[in-house]
Short mmCIF file of N, CA, C and O in Angstrom, two decimals:
data_model
loop_
_atom_site.label_atom_id
_atom_site.label_comp_id
_atom_site.label_asym_id
_atom_site.label_seq_id
_atom_site.Cartn_x
_atom_site.Cartn_y
_atom_site.Cartn_z
N UNK A 196 -3.19 7.85 46.37
CA UNK A 196 -2.58 9.16 46.46
C UNK A 196 -1.43 9.06 47.50
O UNK A 196 -1.56 8.43 48.53
N UNK A 197 -0.34 9.78 47.25
CA UNK A 197 0.79 9.76 48.12
C UNK A 197 0.58 10.68 49.35
O UNK A 197 -0.28 11.50 49.34
N UNK A 198 1.36 10.41 50.40
CA UNK A 198 1.32 11.28 51.58
C UNK A 198 2.62 12.11 51.55
O UNK A 198 3.72 11.60 51.32
N UNK A 199 2.46 13.40 51.78
CA UNK A 199 3.58 14.30 51.72
C UNK A 199 3.89 14.68 50.30
O UNK A 199 3.17 14.34 49.37
N UNK A 200 5.00 15.38 50.07
CA UNK A 200 5.33 15.77 48.71
C UNK A 200 5.77 14.61 47.87
O UNK A 200 6.32 13.63 48.33
N UNK A 201 5.60 14.74 46.54
CA UNK A 201 6.14 13.76 45.59
C UNK A 201 7.60 14.23 45.31
O UNK A 201 7.79 15.39 44.93
N UNK A 202 8.55 13.37 45.51
CA UNK A 202 9.95 13.67 45.32
C UNK A 202 10.41 13.20 43.95
O UNK A 202 10.27 12.01 43.64
N UNK A 203 10.94 14.07 43.10
CA UNK A 203 11.45 13.73 41.79
C UNK A 203 12.94 14.01 41.85
O UNK A 203 13.39 15.15 42.08
N UNK A 204 13.75 12.97 41.64
CA UNK A 204 15.17 13.11 41.74
C UNK A 204 15.93 12.65 40.50
O UNK A 204 17.15 12.94 40.41
N UNK A 205 15.28 11.96 39.60
CA UNK A 205 15.94 11.46 38.42
C UNK A 205 15.08 11.74 37.22
O UNK A 205 13.84 11.56 37.27
N UNK A 206 15.70 12.24 36.09
CA UNK A 206 14.90 12.49 34.90
C UNK A 206 14.11 11.25 34.52
O UNK A 206 14.65 10.15 34.56
N UNK A 207 12.84 11.43 34.28
CA UNK A 207 11.96 10.30 33.96
C UNK A 207 11.08 9.90 35.14
O UNK A 207 10.05 9.23 34.96
N UNK A 208 11.43 10.35 36.36
CA UNK A 208 10.55 10.08 37.52
C UNK A 208 9.16 10.72 37.20
O UNK A 208 9.12 11.78 36.62
N UNK A 209 8.13 10.00 37.61
CA UNK A 209 6.78 10.51 37.27
C UNK A 209 5.74 10.18 38.36
O UNK A 209 5.97 9.28 39.12
N UNK A 210 4.65 10.93 38.28
CA UNK A 210 3.50 10.70 39.10
C UNK A 210 2.37 10.47 38.14
O UNK A 210 2.07 11.34 37.29
N UNK A 211 1.75 9.33 38.18
CA UNK A 211 0.81 8.89 37.15
C UNK A 211 -0.64 9.24 37.38
O UNK A 211 -1.45 9.23 36.46
N UNK A 212 -1.02 9.61 38.60
CA UNK A 212 -2.41 9.90 38.93
C UNK A 212 -2.75 11.36 38.58
O UNK A 212 -1.92 12.24 38.68
N UNK A 213 -4.01 11.61 38.22
CA UNK A 213 -4.48 12.95 38.02
C UNK A 213 -4.46 13.67 39.35
O UNK A 213 -4.70 13.07 40.40
N UNK A 214 -4.13 14.95 39.34
CA UNK A 214 -3.98 15.71 40.56
C UNK A 214 -4.07 17.20 40.30
O UNK A 214 -4.16 17.64 39.17
N UNK A 215 -4.02 17.95 41.37
CA UNK A 215 -3.86 19.43 41.32
C UNK A 215 -2.60 19.75 42.12
O UNK A 215 -2.46 19.39 43.27
N UNK A 216 -1.70 20.45 41.46
CA UNK A 216 -0.39 20.75 42.05
C UNK A 216 -0.51 22.10 42.77
O UNK A 216 -0.91 23.10 42.21
N UNK A 217 -0.17 22.09 44.05
CA UNK A 217 -0.17 23.32 44.83
C UNK A 217 1.13 24.10 44.70
O UNK A 217 1.15 25.30 44.67
N UNK A 218 2.27 23.36 44.72
CA UNK A 218 3.55 24.09 44.61
C UNK A 218 4.68 23.13 44.18
O UNK A 218 4.56 21.92 44.33
N UNK A 219 5.76 23.77 43.67
CA UNK A 219 6.97 23.10 43.39
C UNK A 219 8.08 23.70 44.21
O UNK A 219 8.08 24.92 44.39
N UNK A 220 9.01 22.89 44.67
CA UNK A 220 10.22 23.41 45.33
C UNK A 220 11.39 22.58 44.74
O UNK A 220 11.35 21.35 44.75
N UNK A 221 12.42 23.30 44.32
CA UNK A 221 13.65 22.68 43.81
C UNK A 221 14.72 23.07 44.78
O UNK A 221 14.97 24.24 45.04
N UNK A 222 15.42 22.04 45.27
CA UNK A 222 16.51 22.29 46.20
C UNK A 222 17.76 21.49 45.77
O UNK A 222 17.60 20.34 45.31
N UNK A 223 18.88 22.10 45.81
CA UNK A 223 20.19 21.44 45.45
C UNK A 223 21.25 22.01 46.36
O UNK A 223 21.34 23.26 46.53
N UNK A 224 22.04 21.16 46.92
CA UNK A 224 23.15 21.63 47.81
C UNK A 224 24.28 22.27 46.99
O UNK A 224 24.91 23.16 47.50
N UNK A 225 24.45 21.77 45.78
CA UNK A 225 25.47 22.35 44.95
C UNK A 225 24.94 22.42 43.54
O UNK A 225 24.54 21.42 42.93
N UNK A 226 24.90 23.64 43.01
CA UNK A 226 24.45 23.84 41.64
C UNK A 226 25.35 24.88 41.00
O UNK A 226 26.20 25.49 41.66
N UNK A 227 25.12 25.09 39.70
CA UNK A 227 25.87 26.05 38.94
C UNK A 227 24.88 27.00 38.32
O UNK A 227 23.81 26.59 37.92
N UNK A 228 25.24 28.26 38.23
CA UNK A 228 24.37 29.21 37.55
C UNK A 228 24.03 28.63 36.15
O UNK A 228 24.91 28.19 35.46
N UNK A 229 22.77 28.63 35.82
CA UNK A 229 22.30 28.08 34.56
C UNK A 229 21.79 26.65 34.67
O UNK A 229 21.32 26.12 33.65
N UNK A 230 21.82 26.02 35.84
CA UNK A 230 21.23 24.70 36.00
C UNK A 230 19.71 24.80 35.82
O UNK A 230 19.14 25.87 36.11
N UNK A 231 19.09 23.73 35.34
CA UNK A 231 17.69 23.71 34.99
C UNK A 231 16.94 22.60 35.68
O UNK A 231 17.43 21.53 35.86
N UNK A 232 15.66 22.90 36.08
CA UNK A 232 14.70 21.88 36.44
C UNK A 232 13.48 22.12 35.63
O UNK A 232 13.00 23.27 35.45
N UNK A 233 12.88 21.00 35.12
CA UNK A 233 11.69 21.12 34.28
C UNK A 233 10.75 19.97 34.53
O UNK A 233 11.16 18.83 34.50
N UNK A 234 9.47 20.30 34.80
CA UNK A 234 8.43 19.28 35.01
C UNK A 234 7.45 19.49 33.87
O UNK A 234 6.98 20.60 33.60
N UNK A 235 7.01 18.37 33.28
CA UNK A 235 6.10 18.39 32.17
C UNK A 235 4.87 17.52 32.46
O UNK A 235 4.95 16.58 33.21
N UNK A 236 3.74 17.84 31.80
CA UNK A 236 2.55 17.01 31.83
C UNK A 236 2.87 15.67 31.17
O UNK A 236 3.59 15.65 30.13
N UNK A 237 2.37 14.57 31.71
CA UNK A 237 2.67 13.26 31.18
C UNK A 237 2.05 13.05 29.77
O UNK A 237 2.65 12.43 28.94
N UNK A 238 0.81 13.49 29.54
CA UNK A 238 0.17 13.12 28.28
C UNK A 238 0.44 14.15 27.20
O UNK A 238 0.76 13.80 26.09
N UNK A 239 0.36 15.45 27.49
CA UNK A 239 0.53 16.46 26.44
C UNK A 239 1.98 16.89 26.26
O UNK A 239 2.31 17.56 25.29
N UNK A 240 2.81 16.58 27.22
CA UNK A 240 4.20 16.98 27.23
C UNK A 240 4.39 18.50 27.44
O UNK A 240 5.44 19.07 27.23
N UNK A 241 3.31 19.23 27.80
CA UNK A 241 3.37 20.64 28.03
C UNK A 241 4.21 20.92 29.29
O UNK A 241 4.19 20.16 30.24
N UNK A 242 4.96 22.00 29.23
CA UNK A 242 5.75 22.42 30.42
C UNK A 242 4.84 22.90 31.48
O UNK A 242 4.04 23.82 31.27
N UNK A 243 4.92 22.31 32.70
CA UNK A 243 4.16 22.79 33.83
C UNK A 243 4.98 23.80 34.67
O UNK A 243 4.43 24.68 35.23
N UNK A 244 6.32 23.53 34.73
CA UNK A 244 7.17 24.40 35.49
C UNK A 244 8.61 24.25 34.98
O UNK A 244 9.08 23.10 34.80
N UNK A 245 9.29 25.33 34.77
CA UNK A 245 10.68 25.31 34.34
C UNK A 245 11.35 26.45 35.07
O UNK A 245 10.84 27.59 35.15
N UNK A 246 12.53 26.16 35.63
CA UNK A 246 13.27 27.18 36.35
C UNK A 246 14.76 27.00 36.12
O UNK A 246 15.22 25.89 35.88
N UNK A 247 15.47 28.14 36.15
CA UNK A 247 16.91 28.14 35.92
C UNK A 247 17.60 28.86 37.07
O UNK A 247 17.13 29.95 37.52
N UNK A 248 18.70 28.31 37.57
CA UNK A 248 19.38 28.95 38.67
C UNK A 248 20.20 30.16 38.22
O UNK A 248 20.68 30.17 37.04
N UNK A 249 20.34 31.11 39.12
CA UNK A 249 21.21 32.27 38.78
C UNK A 249 22.40 32.33 39.74
O UNK A 249 23.24 33.19 39.62
N UNK A 250 22.47 31.41 40.67
CA UNK A 250 23.57 31.32 41.62
C UNK A 250 23.99 29.85 41.84
O UNK A 250 23.42 28.96 41.25
N UNK A 251 24.88 29.61 42.77
CA UNK A 251 25.33 28.28 43.06
C UNK A 251 24.59 27.63 44.21
O UNK A 251 24.86 26.45 44.52
N UNK A 252 23.67 28.33 44.86
CA UNK A 252 22.84 27.77 45.91
C UNK A 252 21.40 27.75 45.42
O UNK A 252 20.88 28.77 45.06
N UNK A 253 20.76 26.61 45.48
CA UNK A 253 19.44 26.47 44.88
C UNK A 253 18.39 26.19 45.91
O UNK A 253 18.48 25.18 46.66
N UNK A 254 17.39 27.06 45.97
CA UNK A 254 16.14 26.80 46.69
C UNK A 254 15.10 27.68 46.01
O UNK A 254 15.00 28.86 46.32
N UNK A 255 14.49 27.13 45.03
CA UNK A 255 13.52 27.88 44.22
C UNK A 255 12.18 27.19 44.22
O UNK A 255 12.10 25.98 44.31
N UNK A 256 11.12 27.98 44.15
CA UNK A 256 9.80 27.37 44.13
C UNK A 256 8.74 28.32 43.66
O UNK A 256 8.97 29.48 43.36
N UNK A 257 7.52 27.75 43.57
CA UNK A 257 6.36 28.54 43.17
C UNK A 257 5.13 27.92 43.81
O UNK A 257 5.08 26.71 43.99
N UNK A 258 4.18 28.76 44.16
CA UNK A 258 2.91 28.28 44.71
C UNK A 258 1.78 28.74 43.80
O UNK A 258 1.83 29.88 43.28
N UNK A 259 0.78 27.87 43.59
CA UNK A 259 -0.30 28.15 42.63
C UNK A 259 -1.57 28.58 43.32
O UNK A 259 -2.63 28.56 42.72
N UNK A 260 -1.54 28.97 44.57
CA UNK A 260 -2.71 29.45 45.25
C UNK A 260 -3.68 28.35 45.67
O UNK A 260 -3.36 27.19 45.57
N UNK A 261 -4.86 28.75 46.12
CA UNK A 261 -5.74 27.76 46.75
C UNK A 261 -6.33 26.69 45.79
O UNK A 261 -6.72 25.62 46.24
N UNK A 262 -6.38 26.99 44.50
CA UNK A 262 -6.98 25.95 43.58
C UNK A 262 -5.92 25.09 42.94
O UNK A 262 -6.25 24.05 42.43
N UNK A 263 -4.69 25.50 42.90
CA UNK A 263 -3.60 24.69 42.31
C UNK A 263 -3.67 24.66 40.81
O UNK A 263 -4.53 25.24 40.16
N UNK A 264 -2.71 23.97 40.27
CA UNK A 264 -2.58 23.78 38.81
C UNK A 264 -3.01 22.37 38.44
O UNK A 264 -2.53 21.43 39.03
N UNK A 265 -3.97 22.23 37.55
CA UNK A 265 -4.43 20.87 37.19
C UNK A 265 -3.38 20.12 36.44
O UNK A 265 -2.70 20.63 35.51
N UNK A 266 -3.27 18.83 36.77
CA UNK A 266 -2.41 17.87 36.04
C UNK A 266 -3.22 16.60 35.90
O UNK A 266 -3.00 15.64 36.64
N UNK A 267 -4.20 16.57 35.03
CA UNK A 267 -5.18 15.48 34.99
C UNK A 267 -4.60 14.11 34.64
O UNK A 267 -5.16 13.10 34.92
N UNK A 268 -3.44 14.12 33.96
CA UNK A 268 -2.75 12.86 33.63
C UNK A 268 -1.44 12.66 34.36
O UNK A 268 -0.59 11.92 33.93
N UNK A 269 -1.20 13.44 35.40
CA UNK A 269 0.01 13.36 36.17
C UNK A 269 1.14 14.20 35.54
O UNK A 269 0.88 15.02 34.65
N UNK A 270 2.34 13.99 36.00
CA UNK A 270 3.48 14.78 35.55
C UNK A 270 4.77 13.98 35.63
O UNK A 270 4.78 12.87 36.21
N UNK A 271 5.82 14.48 34.96
CA UNK A 271 7.09 13.78 34.95
C UNK A 271 8.23 14.78 34.99
O UNK A 271 8.05 15.94 34.54
N UNK A 272 9.36 14.37 35.52
CA UNK A 272 10.55 15.21 35.53
C UNK A 272 11.25 15.05 34.20
O UNK A 272 11.72 14.02 33.81
N UNK A 273 11.28 16.14 33.42
CA UNK A 273 11.86 16.15 32.08
C UNK A 273 13.31 16.55 32.06
O UNK A 273 14.08 16.08 31.21
N UNK A 274 13.71 17.38 33.01
CA UNK A 274 15.13 17.82 33.06
C UNK A 274 15.49 18.18 34.48
O UNK A 274 14.66 18.81 35.17
N UNK A 275 16.70 17.85 34.88
CA UNK A 275 17.15 18.20 36.24
C UNK A 275 18.70 18.18 36.23
O UNK A 275 19.31 17.11 36.00
N UNK A 276 19.29 19.35 36.43
CA UNK A 276 20.74 19.42 36.48
C UNK A 276 21.35 18.88 37.76
O UNK A 276 22.40 18.28 37.77
N UNK A 277 20.64 19.10 38.88
CA UNK A 277 21.10 18.68 40.16
C UNK A 277 19.99 18.77 41.21
O UNK A 277 18.99 19.41 40.96
N UNK A 278 20.17 18.10 42.31
CA UNK A 278 19.18 18.20 43.42
C UNK A 278 17.92 17.41 43.25
O UNK A 278 17.91 16.37 42.56
N UNK A 279 16.82 17.90 43.82
CA UNK A 279 15.56 17.20 43.87
C UNK A 279 14.49 18.25 43.70
O UNK A 279 14.58 19.39 44.12
N UNK A 280 13.34 17.85 43.08
CA UNK A 280 12.15 18.70 42.96
C UNK A 280 11.07 18.06 43.83
O UNK A 280 10.78 16.86 43.71
N UNK A 281 10.49 18.85 44.72
CA UNK A 281 9.37 18.36 45.51
C UNK A 281 8.09 18.99 45.01
O UNK A 281 8.03 20.19 44.77
N UNK A 282 7.09 18.13 44.77
CA UNK A 282 5.80 18.58 44.23
C UNK A 282 4.74 18.39 45.34
O UNK A 282 4.53 17.21 45.76
N UNK A 283 4.09 19.41 45.75
CA UNK A 283 3.11 19.38 46.78
C UNK A 283 1.72 19.39 46.08
O UNK A 283 1.44 20.27 45.24
N UNK A 284 0.89 18.40 46.45
CA UNK A 284 -0.39 18.20 45.82
C UNK A 284 -1.56 18.63 46.65
O UNK A 284 -1.48 18.56 47.90
N UNK A 285 -2.60 19.12 45.96
CA UNK A 285 -3.83 19.53 46.67
C UNK A 285 -4.73 18.36 46.90
O UNK A 285 -5.41 18.21 47.93
N UNK A 286 -4.87 17.51 45.88
CA UNK A 286 -5.75 16.34 45.98
C UNK A 286 -5.18 15.21 45.18
O UNK A 286 -4.29 15.37 44.40
#
């Protein structure tokens, strides 16, 4: 298991271990309204988190509370217009 957040910066980056996701944060120094970040489950290809910017400054995130979101087969970065996505894990 990794220490600290998992950093996803290139489409195709992935985390292969089963886990529970506590939160996602997407940050980009320069973005355009309509830029997209999308994280999917590795095995089912289901969307775990998708977000679209509405301005040119990006700092967007979500927290899943004390139990987190299960990702039993890990996750992968499916789309990223700019910046990096940080994934914080519970276990």
